[in-house]
mmCIF file of C-alpha atoms in Angstrom:
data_model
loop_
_atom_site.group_PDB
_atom_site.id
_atom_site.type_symbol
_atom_site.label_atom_id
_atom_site.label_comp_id
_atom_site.label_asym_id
_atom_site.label_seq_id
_atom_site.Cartn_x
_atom_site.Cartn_y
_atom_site.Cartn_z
ATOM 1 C CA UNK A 1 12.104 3.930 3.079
ATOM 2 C CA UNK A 2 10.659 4.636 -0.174
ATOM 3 C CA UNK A 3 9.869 8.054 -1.710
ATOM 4 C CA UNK A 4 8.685 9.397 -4.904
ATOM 5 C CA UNK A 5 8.664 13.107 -6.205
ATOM 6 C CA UNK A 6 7.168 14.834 -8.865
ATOM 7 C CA UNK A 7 9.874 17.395 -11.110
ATOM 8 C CA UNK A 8 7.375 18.346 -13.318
ATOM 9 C CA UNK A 9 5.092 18.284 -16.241
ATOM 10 C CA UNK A 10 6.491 17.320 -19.640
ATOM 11 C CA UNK A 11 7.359 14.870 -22.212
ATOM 12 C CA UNK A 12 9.461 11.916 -20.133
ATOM 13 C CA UNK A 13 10.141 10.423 -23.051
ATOM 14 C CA UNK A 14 12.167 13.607 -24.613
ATOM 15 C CA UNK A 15 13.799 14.615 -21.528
ATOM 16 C CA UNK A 16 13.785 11.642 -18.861
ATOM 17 C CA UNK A 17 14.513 13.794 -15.867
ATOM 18 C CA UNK A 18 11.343 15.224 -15.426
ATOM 19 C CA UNK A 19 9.891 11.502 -15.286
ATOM 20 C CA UNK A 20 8.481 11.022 -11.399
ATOM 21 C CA UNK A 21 10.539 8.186 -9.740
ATOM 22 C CA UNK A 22 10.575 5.473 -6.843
ATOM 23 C CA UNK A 23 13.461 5.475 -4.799
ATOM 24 C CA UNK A 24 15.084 4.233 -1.974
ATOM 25 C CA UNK A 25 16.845 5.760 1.254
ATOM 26 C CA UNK A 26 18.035 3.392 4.046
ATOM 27 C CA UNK A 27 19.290 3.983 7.853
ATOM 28 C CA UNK A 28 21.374 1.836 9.587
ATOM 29 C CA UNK A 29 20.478 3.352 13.206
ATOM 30 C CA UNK A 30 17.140 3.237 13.768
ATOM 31 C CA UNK A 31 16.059 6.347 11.799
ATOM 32 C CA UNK A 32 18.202 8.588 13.486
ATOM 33 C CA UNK A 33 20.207 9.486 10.142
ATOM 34 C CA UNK A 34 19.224 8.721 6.651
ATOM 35 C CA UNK A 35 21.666 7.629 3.528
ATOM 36 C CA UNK A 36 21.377 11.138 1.871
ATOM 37 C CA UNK A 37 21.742 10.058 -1.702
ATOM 38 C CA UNK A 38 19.277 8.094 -2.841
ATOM 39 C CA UNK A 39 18.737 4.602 -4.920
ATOM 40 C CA UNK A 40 17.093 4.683 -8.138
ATOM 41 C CA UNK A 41 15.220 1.525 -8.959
ATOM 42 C CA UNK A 42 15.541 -0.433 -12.093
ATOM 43 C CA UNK A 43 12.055 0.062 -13.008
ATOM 44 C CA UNK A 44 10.323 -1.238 -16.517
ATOM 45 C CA UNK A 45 8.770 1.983 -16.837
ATOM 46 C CA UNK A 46 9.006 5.929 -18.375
ATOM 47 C CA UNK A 47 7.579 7.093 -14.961
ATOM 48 C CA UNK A 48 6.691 5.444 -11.976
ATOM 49 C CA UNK A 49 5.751 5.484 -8.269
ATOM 50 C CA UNK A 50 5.060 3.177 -4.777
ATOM 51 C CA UNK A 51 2.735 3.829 -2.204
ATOM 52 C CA UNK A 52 4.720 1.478 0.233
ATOM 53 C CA UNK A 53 5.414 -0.098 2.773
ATOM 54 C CA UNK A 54 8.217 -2.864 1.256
ATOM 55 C CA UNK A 55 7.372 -6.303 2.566
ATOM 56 C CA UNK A 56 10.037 -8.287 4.831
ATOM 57 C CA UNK A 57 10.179 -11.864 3.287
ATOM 58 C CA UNK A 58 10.514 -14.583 5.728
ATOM 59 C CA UNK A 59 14.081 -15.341 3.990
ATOM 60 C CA UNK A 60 15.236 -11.521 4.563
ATOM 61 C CA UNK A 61 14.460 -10.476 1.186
ATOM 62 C CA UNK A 62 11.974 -7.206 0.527
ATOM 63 C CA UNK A 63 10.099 -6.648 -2.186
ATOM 64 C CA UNK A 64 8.744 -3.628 -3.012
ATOM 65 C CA UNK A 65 5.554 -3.105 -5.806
ATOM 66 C CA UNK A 66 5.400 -0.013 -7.509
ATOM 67 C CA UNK A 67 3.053 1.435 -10.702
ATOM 68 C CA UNK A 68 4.348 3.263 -13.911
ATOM 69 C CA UNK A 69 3.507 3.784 -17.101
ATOM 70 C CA UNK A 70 5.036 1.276 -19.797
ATOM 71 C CA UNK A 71 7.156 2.215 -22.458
ATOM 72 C CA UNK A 72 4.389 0.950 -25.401
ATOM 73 C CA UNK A 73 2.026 3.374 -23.560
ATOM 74 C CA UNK A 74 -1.762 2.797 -22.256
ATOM 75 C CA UNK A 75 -2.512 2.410 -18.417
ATOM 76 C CA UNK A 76 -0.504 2.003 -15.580
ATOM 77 C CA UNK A 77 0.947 -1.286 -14.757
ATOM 78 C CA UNK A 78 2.508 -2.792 -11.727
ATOM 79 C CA UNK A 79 5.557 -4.456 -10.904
ATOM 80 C CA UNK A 80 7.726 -6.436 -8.029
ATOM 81 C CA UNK A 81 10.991 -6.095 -7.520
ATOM 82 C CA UNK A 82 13.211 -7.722 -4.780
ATOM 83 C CA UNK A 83 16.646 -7.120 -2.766
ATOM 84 C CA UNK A 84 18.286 -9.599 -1.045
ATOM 85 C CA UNK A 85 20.968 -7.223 -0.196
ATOM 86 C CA UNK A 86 19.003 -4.957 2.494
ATOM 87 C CA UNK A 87 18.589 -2.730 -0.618
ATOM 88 C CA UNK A 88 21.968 -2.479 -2.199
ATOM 89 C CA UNK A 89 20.937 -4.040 -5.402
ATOM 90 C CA UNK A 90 17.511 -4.497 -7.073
ATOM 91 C CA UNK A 91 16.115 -7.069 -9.369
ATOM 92 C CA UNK A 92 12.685 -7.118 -11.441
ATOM 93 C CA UNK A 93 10.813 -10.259 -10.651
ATOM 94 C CA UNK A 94 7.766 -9.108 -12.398
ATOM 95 C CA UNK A 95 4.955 -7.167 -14.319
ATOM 96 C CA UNK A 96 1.182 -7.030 -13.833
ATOM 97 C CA UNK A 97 -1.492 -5.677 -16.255
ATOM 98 C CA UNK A 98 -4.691 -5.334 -17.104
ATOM 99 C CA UNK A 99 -6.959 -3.401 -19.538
ATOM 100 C CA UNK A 100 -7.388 -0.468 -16.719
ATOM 101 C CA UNK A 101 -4.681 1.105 -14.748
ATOM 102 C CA UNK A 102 -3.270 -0.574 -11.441
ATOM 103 C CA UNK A 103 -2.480 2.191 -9.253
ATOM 104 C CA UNK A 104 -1.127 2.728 -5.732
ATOM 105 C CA UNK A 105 -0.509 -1.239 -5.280
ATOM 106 C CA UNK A 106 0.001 -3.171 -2.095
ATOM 107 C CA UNK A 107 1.691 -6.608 -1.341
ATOM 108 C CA UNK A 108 1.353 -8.678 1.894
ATOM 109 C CA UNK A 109 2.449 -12.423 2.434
ATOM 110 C CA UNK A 110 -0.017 -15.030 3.085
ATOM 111 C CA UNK A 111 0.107 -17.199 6.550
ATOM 112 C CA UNK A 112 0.560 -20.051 3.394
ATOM 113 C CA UNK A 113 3.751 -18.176 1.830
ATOM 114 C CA UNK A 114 1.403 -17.153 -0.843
ATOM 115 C CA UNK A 115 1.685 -13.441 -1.984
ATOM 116 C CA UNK A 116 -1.540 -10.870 -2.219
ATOM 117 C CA UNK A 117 -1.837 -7.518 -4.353
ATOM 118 C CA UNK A 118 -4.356 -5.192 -4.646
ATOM 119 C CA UNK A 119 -4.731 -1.903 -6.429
ATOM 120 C CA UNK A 120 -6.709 1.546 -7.201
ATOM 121 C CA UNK A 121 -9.107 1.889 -8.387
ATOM 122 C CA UNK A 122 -10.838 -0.890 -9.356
ATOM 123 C CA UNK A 123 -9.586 -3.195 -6.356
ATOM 124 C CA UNK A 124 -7.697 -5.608 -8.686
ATOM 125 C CA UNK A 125 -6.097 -8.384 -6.546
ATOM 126 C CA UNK A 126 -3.626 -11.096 -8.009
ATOM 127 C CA UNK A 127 -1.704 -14.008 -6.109
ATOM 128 C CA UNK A 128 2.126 -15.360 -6.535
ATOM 129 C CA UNK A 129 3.227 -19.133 -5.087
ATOM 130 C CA UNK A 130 6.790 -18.461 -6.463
ATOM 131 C CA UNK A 131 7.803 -15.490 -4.409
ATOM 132 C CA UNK A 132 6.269 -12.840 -6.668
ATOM 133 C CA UNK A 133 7.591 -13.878 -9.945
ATOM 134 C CA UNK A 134 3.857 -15.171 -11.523
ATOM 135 C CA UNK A 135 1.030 -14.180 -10.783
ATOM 136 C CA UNK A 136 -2.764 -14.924 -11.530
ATOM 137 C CA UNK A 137 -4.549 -12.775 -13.498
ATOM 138 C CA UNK A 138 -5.553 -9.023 -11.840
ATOM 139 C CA UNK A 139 -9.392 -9.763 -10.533
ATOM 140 C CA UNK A 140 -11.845 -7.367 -8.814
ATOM 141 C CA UNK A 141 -14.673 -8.472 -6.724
ATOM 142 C CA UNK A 142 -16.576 -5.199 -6.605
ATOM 143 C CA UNK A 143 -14.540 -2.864 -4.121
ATOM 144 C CA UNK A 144 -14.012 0.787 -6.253
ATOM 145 C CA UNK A 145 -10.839 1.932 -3.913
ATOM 146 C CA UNK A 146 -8.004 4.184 -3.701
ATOM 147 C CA UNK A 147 -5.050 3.942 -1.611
ATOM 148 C CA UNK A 148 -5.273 0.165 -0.393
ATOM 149 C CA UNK A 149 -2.838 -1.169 2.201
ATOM 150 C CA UNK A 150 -2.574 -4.788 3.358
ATOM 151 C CA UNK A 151 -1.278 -6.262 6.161
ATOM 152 C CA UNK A 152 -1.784 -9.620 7.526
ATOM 153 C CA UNK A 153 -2.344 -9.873 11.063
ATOM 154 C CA UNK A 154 -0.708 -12.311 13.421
ATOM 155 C CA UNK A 155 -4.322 -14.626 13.684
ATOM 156 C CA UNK A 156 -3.654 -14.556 9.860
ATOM 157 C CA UNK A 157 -6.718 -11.484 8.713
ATOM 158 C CA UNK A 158 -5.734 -10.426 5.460
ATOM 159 C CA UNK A 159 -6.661 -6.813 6.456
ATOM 160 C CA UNK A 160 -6.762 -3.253 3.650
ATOM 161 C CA UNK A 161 -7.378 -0.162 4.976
ATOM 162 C CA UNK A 162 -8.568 1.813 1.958
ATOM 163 C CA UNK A 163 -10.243 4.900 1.099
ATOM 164 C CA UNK A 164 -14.072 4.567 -0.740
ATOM 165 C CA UNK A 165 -15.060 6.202 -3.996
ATOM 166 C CA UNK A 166 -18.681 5.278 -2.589
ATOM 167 C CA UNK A 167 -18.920 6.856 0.999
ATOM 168 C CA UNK A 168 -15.871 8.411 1.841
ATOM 169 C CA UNK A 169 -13.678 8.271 4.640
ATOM 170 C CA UNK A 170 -10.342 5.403 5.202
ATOM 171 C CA UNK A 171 -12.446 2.449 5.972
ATOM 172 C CA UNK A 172 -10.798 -1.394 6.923
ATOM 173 C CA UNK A 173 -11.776 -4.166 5.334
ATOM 174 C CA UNK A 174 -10.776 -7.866 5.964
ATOM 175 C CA UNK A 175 -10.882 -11.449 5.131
ATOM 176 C CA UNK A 176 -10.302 -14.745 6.635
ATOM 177 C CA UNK A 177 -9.580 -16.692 3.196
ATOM 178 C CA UNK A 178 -6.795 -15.053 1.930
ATOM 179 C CA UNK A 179 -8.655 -12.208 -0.277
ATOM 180 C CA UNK A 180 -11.346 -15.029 -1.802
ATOM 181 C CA UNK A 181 -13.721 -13.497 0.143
ATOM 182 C CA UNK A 182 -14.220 -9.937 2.147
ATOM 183 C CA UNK A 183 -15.908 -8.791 5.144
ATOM 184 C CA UNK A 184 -17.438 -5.449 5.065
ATOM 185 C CA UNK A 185 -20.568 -3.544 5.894
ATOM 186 C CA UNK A 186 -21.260 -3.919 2.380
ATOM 187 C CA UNK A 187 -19.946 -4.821 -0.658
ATOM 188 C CA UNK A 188 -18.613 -1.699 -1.781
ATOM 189 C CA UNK A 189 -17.101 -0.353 0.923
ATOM 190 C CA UNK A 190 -15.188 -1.401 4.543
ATOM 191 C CA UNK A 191 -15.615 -0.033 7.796
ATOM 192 C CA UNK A 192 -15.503 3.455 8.996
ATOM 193 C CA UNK A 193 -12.471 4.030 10.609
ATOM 194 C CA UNK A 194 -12.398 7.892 10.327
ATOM 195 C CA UNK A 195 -13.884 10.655 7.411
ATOM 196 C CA UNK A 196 -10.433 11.671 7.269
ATOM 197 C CA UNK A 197 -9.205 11.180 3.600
ATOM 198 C CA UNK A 198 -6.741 8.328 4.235
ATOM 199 C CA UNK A 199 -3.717 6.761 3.130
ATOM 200 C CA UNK A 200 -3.586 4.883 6.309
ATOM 201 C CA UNK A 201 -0.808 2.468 7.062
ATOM 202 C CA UNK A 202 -0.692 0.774 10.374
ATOM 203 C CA UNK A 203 1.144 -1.465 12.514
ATOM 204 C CA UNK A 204 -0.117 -4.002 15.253
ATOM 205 C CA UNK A 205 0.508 -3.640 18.330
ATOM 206 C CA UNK A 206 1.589 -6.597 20.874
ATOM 207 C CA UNK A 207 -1.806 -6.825 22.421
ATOM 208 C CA UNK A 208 -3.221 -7.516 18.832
ATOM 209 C CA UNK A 209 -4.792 -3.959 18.745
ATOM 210 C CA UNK A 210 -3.623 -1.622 15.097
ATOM 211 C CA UNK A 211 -1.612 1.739 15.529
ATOM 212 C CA UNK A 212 -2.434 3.710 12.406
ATOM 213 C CA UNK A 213 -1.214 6.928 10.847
ATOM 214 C CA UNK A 214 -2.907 8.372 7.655
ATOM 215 C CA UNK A 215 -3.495 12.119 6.011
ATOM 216 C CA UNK A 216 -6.244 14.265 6.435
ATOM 217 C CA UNK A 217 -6.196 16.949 3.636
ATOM 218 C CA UNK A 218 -8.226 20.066 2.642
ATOM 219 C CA UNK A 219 -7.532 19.068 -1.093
ATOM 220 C CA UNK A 220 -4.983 19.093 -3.813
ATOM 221 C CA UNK A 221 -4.084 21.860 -4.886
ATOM 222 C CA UNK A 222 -0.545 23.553 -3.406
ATOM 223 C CA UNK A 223 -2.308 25.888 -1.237
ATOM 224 C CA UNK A 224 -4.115 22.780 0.305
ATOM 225 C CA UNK A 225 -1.056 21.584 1.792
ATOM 226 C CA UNK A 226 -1.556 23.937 4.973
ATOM 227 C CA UNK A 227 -4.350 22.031 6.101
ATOM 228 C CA UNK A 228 -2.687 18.827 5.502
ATOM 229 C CA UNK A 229 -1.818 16.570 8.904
ATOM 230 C CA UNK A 230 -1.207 13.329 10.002
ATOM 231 C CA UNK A 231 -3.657 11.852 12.167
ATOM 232 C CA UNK A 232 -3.419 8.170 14.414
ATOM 233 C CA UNK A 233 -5.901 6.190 15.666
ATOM 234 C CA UNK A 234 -6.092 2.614 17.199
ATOM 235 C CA UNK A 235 -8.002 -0.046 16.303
ATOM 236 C CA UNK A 236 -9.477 -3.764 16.783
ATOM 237 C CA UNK A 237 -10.660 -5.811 13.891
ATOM 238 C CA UNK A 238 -12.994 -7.884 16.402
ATOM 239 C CA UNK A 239 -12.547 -11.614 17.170
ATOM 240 C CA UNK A 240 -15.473 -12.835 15.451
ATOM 241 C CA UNK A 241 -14.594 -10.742 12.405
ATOM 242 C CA UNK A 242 -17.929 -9.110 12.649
ATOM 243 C CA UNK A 243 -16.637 -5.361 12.606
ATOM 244 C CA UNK A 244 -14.145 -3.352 14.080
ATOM 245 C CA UNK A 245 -13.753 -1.568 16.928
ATOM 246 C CA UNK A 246 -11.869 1.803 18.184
ATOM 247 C CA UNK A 247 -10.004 2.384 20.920
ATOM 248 C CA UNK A 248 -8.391 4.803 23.538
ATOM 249 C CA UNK A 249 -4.582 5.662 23.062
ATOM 250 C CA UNK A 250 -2.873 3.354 24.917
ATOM 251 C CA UNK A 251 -1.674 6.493 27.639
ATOM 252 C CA UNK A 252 -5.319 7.740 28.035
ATOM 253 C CA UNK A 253 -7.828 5.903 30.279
ATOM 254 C CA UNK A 254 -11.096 4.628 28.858
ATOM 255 C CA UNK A 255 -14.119 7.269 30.376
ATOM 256 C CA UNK A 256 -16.067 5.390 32.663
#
């Protein structure tokens, strides 16, 4: 599991402990206890955070991609790391930048071996053939997002849930190339899954369908966190890739 908290406001370069942090806590049962001190990363920058999930290599490494702000200042930039430990040890692989900030990225693994990222706001996605330690140039085809996740799905959909800047809502996109090319209602936004906020992250299910959890919030301020919960919903991209659909919980029985 991988957290990230927020001390408070200051100058991280005068007193480092006030810098925000990813970090790592691990159980060994299941989730029934948790390691109760946490792993610092060996991150490249003065401050940094991850919006998760870590990705489960096919050789039993994880990487995990988190943002930060570099040391020589301007935006945000991303960066891999990897354990091949089960989280014992980390290692930087690598950095990614462009002339905006890359915020709140997400890495999947390609049916190829190939690796995806993509990132708020602008929708920046880059690819890696050597296990995340290159990668192409950040690129954005037109998708103004925040909080992207991507998953592959077992047909091989690249699919990121996402919220929109334009309409609102977490909304699922998809494509069938690899992230070439993406299916949507239009080009600046995915399907409606829900008006809820977002910050979905989901899971498939064995009969191909998507469990997902994500926030619905009444803001940001401190106060706002009463009307914060955690919704789920399940979902279907559809076999011809034309939309998606939503479904009953599994327990419930579809109203005739």
């Amino acid at each position: 599991c991988s957290f990230f908290t927020y001390v408070g406001k200051g100058d991280y370069a005068k007193d480092p402990s006030l810098a925000h942090r990813t970090q790592i806590t691990r159980s060994f049962d299941g989730g029934r206890t948790w390691e109760q001190t946490p792993k610092p990363l060996p991150s490249p920058f003065v401050a940094d955070e991850s919006d998760g999930p870590m990705l489960l290599l096919d050789d039993g490494s994880v990487l995990i991609i988190i943002n930060g702000a570099p040391p020589e200042g301007g935006p945000d930039q991303a960066a891999v790391l990897r354990t091949s430990d089960r989280g014992d040890s980390w290692e930087l692989l690598s950095t990614l930048s462009t002339d905006h900030e890359l915020l709140e990225p997400t890495i999947a693994q390609l049916p190829d071996g190939r690796l995806v990222m993509m990132a708020r706001p602008e929708g920046d996605i880059a690819w890696s053939e050597d296990g995340g330690k290159t990668w192409t140039n950040p690129v954005t085809f037109g998708l103004r997002l925040y909080a992207p996740s991507l998953m592959v799905l077992k047909d091989g959909t690249l699919l990121c849930l996402h919220g929109s800047y334009a309409a609102g809502g977490l909304r699922a996109t998809f494509s069938t190339d690899g992230g070439q090319t993406w299916i949507g209602p239009a080009t600046d936004r995915g399907f409606l899954v829900d008006s809820a906020y977002g910050y979905g992250k989901a899971m498939e299910l064995p009969d191909g369908s998507l469990f997902i959890t994500y926030l619905s919030t009444g803001g940001h301020r401190t106060e706002d966190a009463q009307q914060n919960a955690v919704r789920c919903i399940r979902m279907r991209v559809r076999p011809d890739h034309s939309g998606i659909d939503l479904l009953p919980a599994p327990n419930q029985e579809v109203p005739e």
